[in-house]
mmCIF file with all atom_site columns, C-alpha atoms and ligand atoms in Angstrom:
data_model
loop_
_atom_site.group_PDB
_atom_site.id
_atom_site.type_symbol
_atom_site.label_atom_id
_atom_site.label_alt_id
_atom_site.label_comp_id
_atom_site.label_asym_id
_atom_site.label_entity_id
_atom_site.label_seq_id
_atom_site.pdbx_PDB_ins_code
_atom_site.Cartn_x
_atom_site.Cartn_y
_atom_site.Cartn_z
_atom_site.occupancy
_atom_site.B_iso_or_equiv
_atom_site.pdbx_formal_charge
_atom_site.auth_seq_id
_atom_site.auth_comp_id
_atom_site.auth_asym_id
_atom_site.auth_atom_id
_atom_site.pdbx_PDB_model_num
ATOM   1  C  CA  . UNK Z 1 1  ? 0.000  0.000   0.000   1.00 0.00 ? 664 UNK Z CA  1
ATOM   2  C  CA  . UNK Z 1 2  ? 1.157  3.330   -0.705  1.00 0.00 ? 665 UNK Z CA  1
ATOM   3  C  CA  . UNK Z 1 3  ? 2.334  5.512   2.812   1.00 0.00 ? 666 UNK Z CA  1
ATOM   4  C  CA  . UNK Z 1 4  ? 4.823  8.091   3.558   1.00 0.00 ? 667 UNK Z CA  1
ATOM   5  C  CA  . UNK Z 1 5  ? 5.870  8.563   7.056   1.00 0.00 ? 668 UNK Z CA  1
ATOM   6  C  CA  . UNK Z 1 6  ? 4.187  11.363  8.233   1.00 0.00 ? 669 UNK Z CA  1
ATOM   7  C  CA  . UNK Z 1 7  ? 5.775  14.875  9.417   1.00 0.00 ? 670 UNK Z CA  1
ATOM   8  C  CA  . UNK Z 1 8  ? 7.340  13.691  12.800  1.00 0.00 ? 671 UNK Z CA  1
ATOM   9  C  CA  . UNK Z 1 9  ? 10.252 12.605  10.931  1.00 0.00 ? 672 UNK Z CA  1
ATOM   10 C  CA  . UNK Z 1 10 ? 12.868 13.775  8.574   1.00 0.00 ? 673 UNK Z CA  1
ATOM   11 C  CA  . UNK Z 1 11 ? 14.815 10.756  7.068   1.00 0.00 ? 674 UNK Z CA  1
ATOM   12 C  CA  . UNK Z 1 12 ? 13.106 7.019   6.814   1.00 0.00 ? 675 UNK Z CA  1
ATOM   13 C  CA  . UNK Z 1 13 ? 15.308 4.273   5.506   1.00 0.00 ? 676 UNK Z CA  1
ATOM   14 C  CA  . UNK Z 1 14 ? 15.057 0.577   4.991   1.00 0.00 ? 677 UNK Z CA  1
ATOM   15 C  CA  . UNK Z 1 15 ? 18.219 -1.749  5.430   1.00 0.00 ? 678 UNK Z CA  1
ATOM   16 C  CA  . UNK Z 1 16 ? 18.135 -4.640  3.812   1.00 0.00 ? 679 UNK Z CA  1
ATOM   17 C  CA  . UNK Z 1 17 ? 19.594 -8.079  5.327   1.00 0.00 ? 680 UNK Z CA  1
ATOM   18 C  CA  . UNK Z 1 18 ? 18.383 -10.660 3.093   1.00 0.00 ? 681 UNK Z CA  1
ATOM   19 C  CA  . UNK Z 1 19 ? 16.848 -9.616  -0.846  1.00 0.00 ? 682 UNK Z CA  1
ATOM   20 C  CA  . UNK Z 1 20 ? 16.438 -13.161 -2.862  1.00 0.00 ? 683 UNK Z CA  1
ATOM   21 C  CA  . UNK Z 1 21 ? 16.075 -12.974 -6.717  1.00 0.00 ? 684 UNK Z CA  1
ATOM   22 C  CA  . UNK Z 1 22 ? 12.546 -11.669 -7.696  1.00 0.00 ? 685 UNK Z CA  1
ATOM   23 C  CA  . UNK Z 1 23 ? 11.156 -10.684 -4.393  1.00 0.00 ? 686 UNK Z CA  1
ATOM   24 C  CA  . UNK Z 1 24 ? 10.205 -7.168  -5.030  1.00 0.00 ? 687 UNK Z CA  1
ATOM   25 C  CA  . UNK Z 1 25 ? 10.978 -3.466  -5.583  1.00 0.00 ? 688 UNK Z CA  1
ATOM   26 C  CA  . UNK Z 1 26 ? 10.645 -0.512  -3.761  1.00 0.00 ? 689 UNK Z CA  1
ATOM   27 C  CA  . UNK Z 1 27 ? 8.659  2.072   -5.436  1.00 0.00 ? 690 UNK Z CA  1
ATOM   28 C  CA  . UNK Z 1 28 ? 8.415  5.630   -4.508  1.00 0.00 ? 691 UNK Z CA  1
ATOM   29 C  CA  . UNK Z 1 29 ? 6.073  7.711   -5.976  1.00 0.00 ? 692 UNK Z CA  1
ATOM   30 C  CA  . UNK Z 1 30 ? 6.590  11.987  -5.985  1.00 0.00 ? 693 UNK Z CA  1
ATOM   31 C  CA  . UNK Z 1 31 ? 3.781  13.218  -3.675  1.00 0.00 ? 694 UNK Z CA  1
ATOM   32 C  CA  . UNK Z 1 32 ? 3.572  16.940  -4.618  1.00 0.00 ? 695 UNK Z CA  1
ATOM   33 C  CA  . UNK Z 1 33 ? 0.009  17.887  -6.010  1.00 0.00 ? 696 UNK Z CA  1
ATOM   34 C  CA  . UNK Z 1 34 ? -0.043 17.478  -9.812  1.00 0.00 ? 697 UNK Z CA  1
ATOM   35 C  CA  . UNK Z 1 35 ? 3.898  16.394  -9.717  1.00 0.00 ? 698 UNK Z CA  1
ATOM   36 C  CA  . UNK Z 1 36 ? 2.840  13.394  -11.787 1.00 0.00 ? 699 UNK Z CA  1
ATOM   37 C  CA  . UNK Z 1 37 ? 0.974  15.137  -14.645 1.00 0.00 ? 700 UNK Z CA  1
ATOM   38 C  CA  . UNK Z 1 38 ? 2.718  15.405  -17.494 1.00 0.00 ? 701 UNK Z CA  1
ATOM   39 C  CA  . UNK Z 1 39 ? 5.331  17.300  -18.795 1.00 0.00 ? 702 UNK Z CA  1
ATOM   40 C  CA  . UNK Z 1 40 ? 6.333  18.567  -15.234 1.00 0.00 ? 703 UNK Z CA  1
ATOM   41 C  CA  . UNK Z 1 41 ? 7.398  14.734  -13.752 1.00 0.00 ? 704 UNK Z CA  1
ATOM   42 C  CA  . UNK Z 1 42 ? 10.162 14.962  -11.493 1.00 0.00 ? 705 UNK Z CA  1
ATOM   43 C  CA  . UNK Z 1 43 ? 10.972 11.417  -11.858 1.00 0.00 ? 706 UNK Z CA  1
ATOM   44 C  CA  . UNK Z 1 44 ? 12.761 10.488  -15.332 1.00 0.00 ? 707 UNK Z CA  1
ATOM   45 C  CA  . UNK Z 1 45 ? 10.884 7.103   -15.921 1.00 0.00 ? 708 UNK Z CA  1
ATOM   46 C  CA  . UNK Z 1 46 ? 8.017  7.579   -18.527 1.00 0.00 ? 709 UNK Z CA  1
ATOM   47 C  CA  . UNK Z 1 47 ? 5.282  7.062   -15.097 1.00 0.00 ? 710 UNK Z CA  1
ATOM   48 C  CA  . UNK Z 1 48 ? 4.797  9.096   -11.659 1.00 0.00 ? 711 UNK Z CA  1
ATOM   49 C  CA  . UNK Z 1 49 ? 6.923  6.269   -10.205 1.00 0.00 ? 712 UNK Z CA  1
ATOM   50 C  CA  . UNK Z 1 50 ? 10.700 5.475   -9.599  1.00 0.00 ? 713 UNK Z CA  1
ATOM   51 C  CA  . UNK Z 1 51 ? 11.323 1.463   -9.025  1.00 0.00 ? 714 UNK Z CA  1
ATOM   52 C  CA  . UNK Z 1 52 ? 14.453 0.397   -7.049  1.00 0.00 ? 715 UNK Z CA  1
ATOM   53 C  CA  . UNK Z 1 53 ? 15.823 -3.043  -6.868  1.00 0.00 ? 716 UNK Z CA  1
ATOM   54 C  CA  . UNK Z 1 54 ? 17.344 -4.004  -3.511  1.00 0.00 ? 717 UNK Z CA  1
ATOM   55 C  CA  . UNK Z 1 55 ? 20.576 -6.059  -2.229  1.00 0.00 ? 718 UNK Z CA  1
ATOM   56 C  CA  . UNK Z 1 56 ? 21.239 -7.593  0.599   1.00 0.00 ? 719 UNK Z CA  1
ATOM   57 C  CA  . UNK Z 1 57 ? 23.465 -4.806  2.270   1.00 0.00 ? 720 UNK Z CA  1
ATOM   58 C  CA  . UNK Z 1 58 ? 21.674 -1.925  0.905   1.00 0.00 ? 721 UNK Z CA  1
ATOM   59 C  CA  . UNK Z 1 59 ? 20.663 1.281   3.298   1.00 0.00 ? 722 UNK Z CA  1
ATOM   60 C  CA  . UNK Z 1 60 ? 18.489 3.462   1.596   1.00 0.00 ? 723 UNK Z CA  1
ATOM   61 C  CA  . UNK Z 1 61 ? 17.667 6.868   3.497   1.00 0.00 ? 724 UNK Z CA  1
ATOM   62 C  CA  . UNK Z 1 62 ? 14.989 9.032   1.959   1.00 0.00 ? 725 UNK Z CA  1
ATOM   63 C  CA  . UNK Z 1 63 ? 12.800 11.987  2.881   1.00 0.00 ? 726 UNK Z CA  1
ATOM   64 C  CA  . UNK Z 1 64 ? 9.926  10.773  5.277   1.00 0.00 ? 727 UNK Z CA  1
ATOM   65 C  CA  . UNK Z 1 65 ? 7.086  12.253  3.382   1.00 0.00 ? 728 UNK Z CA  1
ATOM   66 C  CA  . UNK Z 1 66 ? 8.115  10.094  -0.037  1.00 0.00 ? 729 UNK Z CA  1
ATOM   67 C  CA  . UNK Z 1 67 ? 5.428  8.045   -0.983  1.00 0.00 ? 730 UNK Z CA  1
ATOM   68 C  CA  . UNK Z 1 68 ? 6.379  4.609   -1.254  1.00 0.00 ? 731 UNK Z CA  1
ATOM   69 C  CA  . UNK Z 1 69 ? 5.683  1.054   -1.352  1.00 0.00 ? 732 UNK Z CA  1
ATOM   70 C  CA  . UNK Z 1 70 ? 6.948  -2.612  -2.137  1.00 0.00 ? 733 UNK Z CA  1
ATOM   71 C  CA  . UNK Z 1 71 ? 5.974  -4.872  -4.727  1.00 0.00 ? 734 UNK Z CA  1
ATOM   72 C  CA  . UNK Z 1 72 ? 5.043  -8.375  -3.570  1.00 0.00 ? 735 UNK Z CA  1
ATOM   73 C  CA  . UNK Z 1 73 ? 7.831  -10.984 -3.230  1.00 0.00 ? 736 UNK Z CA  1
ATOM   74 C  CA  . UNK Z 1 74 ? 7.292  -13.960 -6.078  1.00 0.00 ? 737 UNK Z CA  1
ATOM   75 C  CA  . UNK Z 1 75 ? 10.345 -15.667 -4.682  1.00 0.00 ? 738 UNK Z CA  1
ATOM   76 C  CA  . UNK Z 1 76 ? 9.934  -18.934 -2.599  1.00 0.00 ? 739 UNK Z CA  1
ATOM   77 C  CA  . UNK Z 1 77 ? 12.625 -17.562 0.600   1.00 0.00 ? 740 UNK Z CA  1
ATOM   78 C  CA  . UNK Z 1 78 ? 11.838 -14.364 2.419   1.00 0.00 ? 741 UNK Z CA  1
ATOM   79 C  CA  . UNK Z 1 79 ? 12.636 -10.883 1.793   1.00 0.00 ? 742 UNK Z CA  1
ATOM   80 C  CA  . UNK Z 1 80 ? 14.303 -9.719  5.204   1.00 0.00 ? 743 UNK Z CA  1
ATOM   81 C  CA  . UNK Z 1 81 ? 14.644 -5.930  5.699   1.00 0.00 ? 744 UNK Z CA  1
ATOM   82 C  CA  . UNK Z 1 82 ? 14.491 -3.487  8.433   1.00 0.00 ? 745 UNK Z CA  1
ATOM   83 C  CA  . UNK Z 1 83 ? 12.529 -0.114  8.383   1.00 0.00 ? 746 UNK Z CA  1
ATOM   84 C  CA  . UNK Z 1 84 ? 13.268 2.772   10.084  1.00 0.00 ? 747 UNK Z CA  1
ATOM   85 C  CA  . UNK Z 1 85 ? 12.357 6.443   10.881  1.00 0.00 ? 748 UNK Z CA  1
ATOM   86 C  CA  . UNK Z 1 86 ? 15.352 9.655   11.840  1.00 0.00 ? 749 UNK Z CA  1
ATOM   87 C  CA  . UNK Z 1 87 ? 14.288 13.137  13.595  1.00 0.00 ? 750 UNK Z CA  1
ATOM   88 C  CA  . UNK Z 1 88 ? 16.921 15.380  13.163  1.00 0.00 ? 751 UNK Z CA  1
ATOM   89 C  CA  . UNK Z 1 89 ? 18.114 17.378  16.070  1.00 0.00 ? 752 UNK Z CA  1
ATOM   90 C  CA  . UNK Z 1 90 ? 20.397 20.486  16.251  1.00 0.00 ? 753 UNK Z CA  1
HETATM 91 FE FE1 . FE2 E 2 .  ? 7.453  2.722   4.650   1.00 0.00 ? 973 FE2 E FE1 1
#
């Protein structure tokens, strides 16, 4: 399902441990009103999405208000990953 993180944070990530062959993407979508009309797309695909593959090692960090989700995994082992949220402090 598509979610972003909500204002309390500034930086979510995902780390992922354990990403077996065809056991889905990451897909974060730009969440700005209109963004995904064309011709103004931030993204550079040819869709209002951008699709990352993982590996097992892999931190992504990304702004907490990113909408995102994960496509299912079609492999037979499980995807491990773990999720997290950042506040910035001064
Ligand atoms: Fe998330």
């Amino acid at each position: 399902m598509v979610h972003s993180h909500t204002n309390n944070y500034n930086l979510s990530g995902v780390y992922y441990l354990s990403v077996p062959a065809d056991s889905g993407e990451i897909v974060f979508r730009d969440p700005r009103p209109g963004a995904n009309q064309a011709p103004c797309r931030l993204f550079k695909d040819d869709g209002d999405s951008e699709y990352f593959s993982p590996s097992a090692g892999l931190i992504l960090l990304f702004p907490s208000y990113l909408e995102h989700y994960v496509l299912p995994n079609r492999s037979d082992a499980d995807r491990i990953s773990m999720s997290f949220d950042l506040t910035l402090e001064r």
